Short mmCIF file of C-alpha atoms and ligand atoms in Angstrom, two decimals:
data_model
loop_
_atom_site.label_atom_id
_atom_site.label_comp_id
_atom_site.label_asym_id
_atom_site.label_seq_id
_atom_site.Cartn_x
_atom_site.Cartn_y
_atom_site.Cartn_z
CA UNK A 4 56.32 14.27 253.11
CA UNK A 5 56.53 16.46 256.42
CA UNK A 6 55.06 15.88 259.94
CA UNK A 7 54.06 18.98 262.01
CA UNK A 8 53.03 18.22 265.71
CA UNK A 9 49.65 19.76 266.30
CA UNK A 10 48.94 20.71 269.84
CA UNK A 11 48.88 17.32 271.34
CA UNK A 12 50.56 14.24 269.69
CA UNK A 13 48.25 14.37 266.60
CA UNK A 14 50.70 14.98 263.70
CA UNK A 15 49.79 16.81 260.65
CA UNK A 16 51.13 15.20 257.25
CA UNK A 17 51.40 17.43 254.33
CA UNK A 18 51.33 15.17 251.35
CA UNK A 19 50.60 17.82 248.71
CA UNK A 20 49.67 21.38 248.24
CA UNK A 21 45.58 20.73 249.19
CA UNK A 22 45.92 17.65 251.07
CA UNK A 23 46.36 17.68 254.81
CA UNK A 24 45.94 14.59 257.09
CA UNK A 25 45.84 14.46 261.16
CA UNK A 26 46.73 11.31 262.91
CA UNK A 27 44.64 11.20 266.07
CA UNK A 28 46.01 8.97 269.08
CA UNK A 29 43.30 7.34 271.20
CA UNK A 30 44.75 6.36 274.77
CA UNK A 31 43.34 3.89 276.96
CA UNK A 32 44.41 1.35 279.73
CA UNK A 33 43.18 -2.04 278.70
CA UNK A 34 44.56 -4.25 275.77
CA UNK A 35 43.94 -3.25 272.15
CA UNK A 36 41.61 -6.35 271.85
CA UNK A 37 39.70 -5.10 274.69
CA UNK A 38 36.02 -3.63 274.69
CA UNK A 39 38.04 -0.09 275.04
CA UNK A 40 40.14 -1.18 272.01
CA UNK A 41 37.27 -2.30 270.00
CA UNK A 42 35.41 0.95 270.62
CA UNK A 43 38.58 2.64 269.71
CA UNK A 44 38.95 0.94 266.64
CA UNK A 45 35.21 1.66 265.19
CA UNK A 46 35.82 5.31 266.20
CA UNK A 47 38.93 5.55 264.22
CA UNK A 48 37.28 3.77 261.12
CA UNK A 49 34.29 6.00 261.46
CA UNK A 50 36.27 9.27 261.67
CA UNK A 51 38.48 8.01 258.78
CA UNK A 52 35.47 7.36 256.58
CA UNK A 53 33.56 10.64 257.32
CA UNK A 54 36.50 12.71 257.02
CA UNK A 55 37.39 10.98 253.75
CA UNK A 56 41.06 10.13 255.14
CA UNK A 57 41.54 13.59 256.43
CA UNK A 58 41.92 12.13 259.79
CA UNK A 59 43.62 8.96 260.56
CA UNK A 60 43.99 7.27 263.77
CA UNK A 61 45.74 4.71 265.99
CA UNK A 62 45.21 3.28 269.57
CA UNK A 63 47.75 3.75 272.36
CA UNK A 64 46.47 0.94 274.52
CA UNK A 65 47.36 -0.98 277.77
CA UNK A 66 48.54 1.99 279.38
CA UNK A 67 51.26 2.96 277.15
CA UNK A 68 50.83 6.61 277.85
CA UNK A 69 50.08 6.17 281.41
CA UNK A 70 47.04 5.39 283.90
CA UNK A 71 43.57 7.12 283.43
CA UNK A 72 44.45 9.91 285.71
CA UNK A 73 47.80 10.71 283.72
CA UNK A 74 45.77 10.44 280.42
CA UNK A 75 43.11 12.96 281.72
CA UNK A 76 45.80 15.36 282.72
CA UNK A 77 47.48 14.76 279.29
CA UNK A 78 44.14 15.94 277.48
CA UNK A 79 44.22 19.16 279.70
CA UNK A 80 47.39 20.15 278.71
CA UNK A 81 47.55 19.07 275.03
CA UNK A 82 49.90 16.15 275.46
CA UNK A 83 47.39 13.39 274.68
CA UNK A 84 44.68 13.81 271.77
CA UNK A 85 41.85 11.42 272.96
CA UNK A 86 41.02 8.98 275.71
CA UNK A 87 38.74 6.20 276.67
CA UNK A 88 38.43 6.43 280.45
CA UNK A 89 36.43 4.69 283.16
CA UNK A 90 34.65 7.43 285.29
CA UNK A 91 37.22 6.02 288.27
CA UNK A 92 39.50 8.99 288.42
CA UNK A 93 37.23 11.67 286.53
CA UNK A 94 35.74 12.65 289.66
CA UNK A 95 38.95 13.97 290.95
CA UNK A 96 38.36 16.30 287.97
CA UNK A 97 34.81 16.94 287.85
CA UNK A 98 33.30 15.99 291.10
CA UNK A 99 29.50 15.83 290.09
CA UNK A 100 30.63 12.72 288.17
CA UNK A 101 30.83 11.03 291.52
CA UNK A 102 27.12 10.45 291.08
CA UNK A 103 27.59 7.59 288.72
CA UNK A 104 30.14 5.67 290.71
CA UNK A 105 27.76 5.21 293.59
CA UNK A 106 27.48 1.57 294.37
CA UNK A 107 24.33 -0.48 293.78
CA UNK A 108 22.65 2.41 292.05
CA UNK A 109 22.07 1.14 288.49
CA UNK A 110 19.65 -1.72 288.25
CA UNK A 111 21.01 -3.28 285.25
CA UNK A 112 22.70 -2.40 281.74
CA UNK A 113 19.56 -0.97 280.44
CA UNK A 114 18.98 1.47 283.22
CA UNK A 115 22.63 2.66 283.08
CA UNK A 116 22.44 3.29 279.09
CA UNK A 117 19.09 5.08 279.44
CA UNK A 118 20.54 7.35 282.06
CA UNK A 119 23.91 8.01 280.21
CA UNK A 120 22.36 8.47 276.79
CA UNK A 121 19.63 10.76 278.33
CA UNK A 122 19.48 14.24 279.94
CA UNK A 123 21.40 13.20 282.80
CA UNK A 124 24.31 11.98 280.47
CA UNK A 125 24.15 15.35 278.60
CA UNK A 126 24.22 17.33 281.95
CA UNK A 127 27.33 15.50 283.01
CA UNK A 128 28.98 16.10 279.87
CA UNK A 129 28.16 19.65 280.04
CA UNK A 130 30.03 19.80 283.48
CA UNK A 131 33.09 17.68 282.02
CA UNK A 132 33.13 20.56 279.61
CA UNK A 133 33.36 23.11 281.90
CA UNK A 134 36.38 21.60 283.40
CA UNK A 135 38.89 22.12 280.45
CA UNK A 136 37.91 18.47 278.74
CA UNK A 137 35.68 17.66 275.89
CA UNK A 138 33.17 14.71 276.66
CA UNK A 139 32.04 13.23 273.30
CA UNK A 140 29.88 10.27 274.61
CA UNK A 141 29.50 7.64 277.29
CA UNK A 142 30.59 4.45 276.71
CA UNK A 143 31.20 1.70 279.40
CA UNK A 144 33.32 -0.76 281.28
CA UNK A 145 30.32 -2.75 282.86
CA UNK A 146 29.17 -4.10 286.30
CA UNK A 147 32.17 -4.66 288.61
CA UNK A 148 33.15 -7.80 290.49
CA UNK A 149 35.51 -8.76 293.36
CA UNK A 150 38.41 -11.00 292.47
CA UNK A 151 41.01 -12.06 294.74
CA UNK A 152 43.87 -14.92 295.70
CA UNK A 153 42.87 -15.75 299.04
CA UNK A 154 39.28 -17.19 299.59
CA UNK A 155 35.65 -17.27 298.28
CA UNK A 156 33.80 -13.84 299.17
CA UNK A 157 30.29 -14.48 299.64
CA UNK A 158 29.45 -12.08 302.58
CA UNK A 159 30.81 -8.89 303.76
CA UNK A 160 32.71 -10.64 306.45
CA UNK A 161 34.64 -12.58 303.73
CA UNK A 162 36.01 -9.25 302.75
CA UNK A 163 37.58 -8.40 306.18
CA UNK A 164 41.23 -7.96 306.16
CA UNK A 165 41.38 -8.51 302.51
CA UNK A 166 43.57 -5.79 300.73
CA UNK A 167 41.89 -4.63 297.73
CA UNK A 168 43.04 -2.53 294.95
CA UNK A 169 40.55 0.09 293.92
CA UNK A 170 40.35 2.83 291.54
CA UNK A 171 41.47 6.23 292.77
CA UNK A 172 38.08 7.10 293.45
CA UNK A 173 36.66 8.38 296.85
CA UNK A 174 33.08 6.91 296.43
CA UNK A 175 34.76 3.45 295.70
CA UNK A 176 37.19 3.62 298.38
CA UNK A 177 34.40 4.52 300.93
CA UNK A 178 32.16 1.70 299.51
CA UNK A 179 34.89 -0.73 300.27
CA UNK A 180 35.85 0.48 303.61
CA UNK A 181 32.11 0.33 304.50
CA UNK A 182 31.93 -3.38 303.18
CA UNK A 183 34.98 -4.43 305.41
CA UNK A 184 37.80 -4.69 303.04
CA UNK A 185 41.21 -2.45 303.07
CA UNK A 186 41.12 -0.22 299.90
CA UNK A 187 44.29 0.35 298.22
CA UNK A 188 44.02 2.85 295.25
CA UNK A 189 46.02 2.18 292.46
CA UNK A 190 46.57 3.23 288.70
CA UNK A 191 45.48 0.13 286.51
CA UNK A 192 48.95 -0.33 284.94
CA UNK A 193 50.45 -1.31 288.18
CA UNK A 194 47.60 -3.81 289.10
CA UNK A 195 48.59 -7.13 287.49
CA UNK A 196 52.31 -6.74 289.08
CA UNK A 197 51.06 -5.84 292.33
CA UNK A 198 48.73 -8.78 292.33
CA UNK A 199 51.49 -10.94 291.16
CA UNK A 200 53.70 -10.03 294.13
CA UNK A 201 50.97 -10.01 296.69
CA UNK A 202 51.09 -6.39 297.28
CA UNK A 203 47.59 -6.38 297.16
CA UNK A 204 45.19 -9.76 297.50
CA UNK A 205 42.24 -8.43 295.03
CA UNK A 206 40.90 -6.11 292.61
CA UNK A 207 37.75 -5.39 291.47
CA UNK A 208 36.61 -4.95 287.67
CA UNK A 209 34.08 -6.17 285.29
CA UNK A 210 34.30 -9.49 283.34
CA UNK A 211 35.40 -7.36 280.31
CA UNK A 212 38.52 -6.16 282.19
CA UNK A 213 39.16 -9.54 284.13
CA UNK A 214 39.32 -11.56 280.84
CA UNK A 215 41.31 -8.84 278.84
CA UNK A 216 43.76 -8.64 281.63
CA UNK A 217 43.93 -12.33 282.06
CA UNK A 218 43.82 -12.13 285.62
CA UNK A 219 43.27 -15.67 286.02
CA UNK A 220 47.17 -15.88 286.17
CA UNK A 221 47.21 -14.04 289.43
CA UNK A 222 43.86 -14.48 290.99
CA UNK A 223 41.81 -17.64 291.93
CA UNK A 224 38.45 -16.32 292.99
CA UNK A 225 35.70 -14.29 291.42
CA UNK A 226 32.72 -13.23 293.23
CA UNK A 227 29.79 -11.94 290.85
CA UNK A 228 29.09 -8.99 293.28
CA UNK A 229 28.06 -6.65 290.68
CA UNK A 230 28.83 -3.98 293.20
CA UNK A 231 28.88 -0.86 290.86
CA UNK A 232 28.36 0.23 287.30
CA UNK A 233 31.45 1.37 285.72
CA UNK A 234 30.66 3.76 283.02
CA UNK A 235 33.38 5.07 280.54
CA UNK A 236 33.65 8.12 278.39
CA UNK A 237 35.39 9.12 275.25
CA UNK A 238 37.13 12.29 275.85
CA UNK A 239 39.13 14.54 273.41
CA UNK A 240 41.44 17.39 274.43
CA UNK A 241 39.96 20.75 274.08
CA UNK A 242 43.31 22.08 272.52
CA UNK A 243 42.88 19.64 269.78
CA UNK A 244 38.98 20.25 269.51
CA UNK A 245 38.86 23.97 269.69
CA UNK A 246 41.15 23.85 266.53
CA UNK A 247 38.60 21.91 264.55
CA UNK A 248 35.82 23.51 262.39
CA UNK A 249 32.04 22.91 263.06
CA UNK A 250 31.99 20.09 260.63
CA UNK A 251 35.18 18.34 261.53
CA UNK A 252 33.77 18.46 265.31
CA UNK A 253 30.44 16.90 263.92
CA UNK A 254 32.67 13.98 262.43
CA UNK A 255 34.19 13.60 265.89
CA UNK A 256 30.74 13.14 267.52
CA UNK A 257 29.52 10.95 264.76
CA UNK A 258 32.40 8.54 265.22
CA UNK A 259 32.08 8.52 268.93
CA UNK A 260 28.73 7.23 268.59
CA UNK A 261 30.19 4.35 266.48
CA UNK A 262 32.74 3.85 269.03
CA UNK A 263 30.07 3.44 272.07
CA UNK A 264 27.90 1.05 269.77
CA UNK A 265 30.95 -1.18 269.38
CA UNK A 266 32.24 -0.78 272.90
CA UNK A 267 28.72 -1.76 274.28
CA UNK A 268 28.29 -4.81 271.84
CA UNK A 269 31.60 -6.12 273.27
CA UNK A 270 30.32 -5.74 276.78
CA UNK A 271 27.26 -7.69 276.18
CA UNK A 272 29.13 -10.20 274.00
CA UNK A 273 31.79 -10.65 277.11
CA UNK A 274 28.69 -10.53 279.80
CA UNK A 275 27.37 -13.76 277.87
CA UNK A 276 30.75 -15.77 277.10
CA UNK A 277 33.38 -14.13 279.68
CA UNK A 278 32.22 -16.20 282.79
CA UNK A 279 32.72 -19.38 281.05
CA UNK A 280 36.13 -18.12 280.24
CA UNK A 281 36.91 -17.30 283.53
CA UNK A 282 35.76 -20.78 284.43
CA UNK A 283 37.69 -22.48 281.65
CA UNK A 284 41.04 -20.58 283.07
CA UNK A 285 40.75 -21.98 286.45
CA UNK A 286 39.11 -19.41 288.46
CA UNK A 287 36.41 -20.45 291.01
CA UNK A 288 33.29 -18.22 290.27
CA UNK A 289 31.06 -17.52 293.40
CA UNK A 290 27.58 -16.69 292.10
CA UNK A 291 25.52 -17.37 295.35
CA UNK A 292 25.81 -13.97 296.72
CA UNK A 293 23.45 -11.99 298.76
CA UNK A 294 23.75 -8.58 297.55
CA UNK A 295 21.67 -6.82 300.19
CA UNK A 296 24.19 -6.85 303.13
CA UNK A 297 26.92 -5.31 300.46
CA UNK A 298 24.65 -2.66 299.46
CA UNK A 299 23.28 -1.85 302.88
CA UNK A 300 26.95 -1.22 304.11
CA UNK A 301 28.45 0.46 300.86
CA UNK A 302 25.51 2.75 300.67
CA UNK A 303 26.06 3.72 304.44
CA UNK A 304 29.70 5.10 303.97
CA UNK A 305 29.76 6.10 300.03
CA UNK A 306 26.70 8.06 299.33
CA UNK A 307 27.61 10.83 301.71
CA UNK A 308 30.75 11.40 299.69
CA UNK A 309 28.35 12.82 296.99
CA UNK A 310 25.23 13.88 298.95
CA UNK A 311 27.18 15.98 301.51
CA UNK A 312 28.25 18.41 298.78
CA UNK A 313 25.25 17.76 296.11
CA UNK A 314 22.35 16.31 298.02
CA UNK A 315 20.24 13.61 297.01
CA UNK A 316 18.29 15.02 293.85
CA UNK A 317 20.61 13.52 291.16
CA UNK A 318 20.48 9.97 292.77
CA UNK A 319 16.66 10.30 293.01
CA UNK A 320 16.63 11.23 289.24
CA UNK A 321 18.83 8.45 288.40
CA UNK A 322 16.71 5.86 290.13
CA UNK A 323 13.52 7.33 288.54
CA UNK A 324 14.67 6.82 284.99
CA UNK A 325 12.82 3.69 283.74
O1 PAF B 406 40.15 -0.56 287.34
C1 PAF B 406 40.19 0.20 286.48
O2 PAF B 406 41.29 1.16 286.64
C2 PAF B 406 39.54 0.49 285.60
O3 PAF B 406 38.33 -0.38 285.45
C3 PAF B 406 40.07 0.30 284.07
C4 PAF B 406 40.42 -1.26 283.90
C5 PAF B 406 41.31 1.21 283.79
C6 PAF B 406 39.20 0.45 282.75
O4 PAF B 406 38.82 1.83 282.65
#
């Protein structure tokens, strides 16, 4: 049996004259059992099924291959096959995507999923595809909440002076500056250690990530601010994808749908059960939050990061989706 490296880390295994197998590595930054891991497993299972075993797959979870920005760069140069990533660092590559990162924009999960599965989602995937990446489908991370080690956060005043890790995302950083915190951008694989060592006081992520990362070991308070919906996307390296036949590309798109379905089902499950898990593990969960003052401050500073360049049209279109 011989192994050849194809473009990225995908290995082609020749087992016989007519039989060729390609192993696809799906990289992401959360644990293997997380909402991304569940999505990656469903993608791999469907791809294996559709291709009759011509493609196999495995996860490289928990940031084994780097943070999300590194992973996206890896796709562009062909050192990484596939990635499931939040949009956090994607705006650095495709600035139009910042529209999706605006705080207090999406009303709820139904609204966000309708936008991403519809015309707007497809338009934004087309923009991604113009930037040396291939977007297969929109998955999700969930609505983000603030955790910290210092005090309950109920109002923007409670954020004052808190060193809060954010994603490497200009919109999020502007929003947290507006809401009164001191944002510290950092790649996710460094976050647990930074919280543990007190380099930062807090971070913000959905229940999916807070539970999967066991942040209760290093954070006391979680405030259900739901300040921003965090989309995710299944990306593939253009170097890998361009080498596929049309039929094979079709399998990847179909498998991505299965990945999204499993990912969203896991997000739904954790939205129902995750908060109880946080309490069970000793976190104080703050629910009596008036979101209006957070929204006013965040919108004032964050929206212009997008609108200064692209105007308000996309935002109006997103809001209009019922
Ligand atoms: O906080 C982040 O960087 C992202 O939400 C994460 C956890 C990597 C998932 O995409």
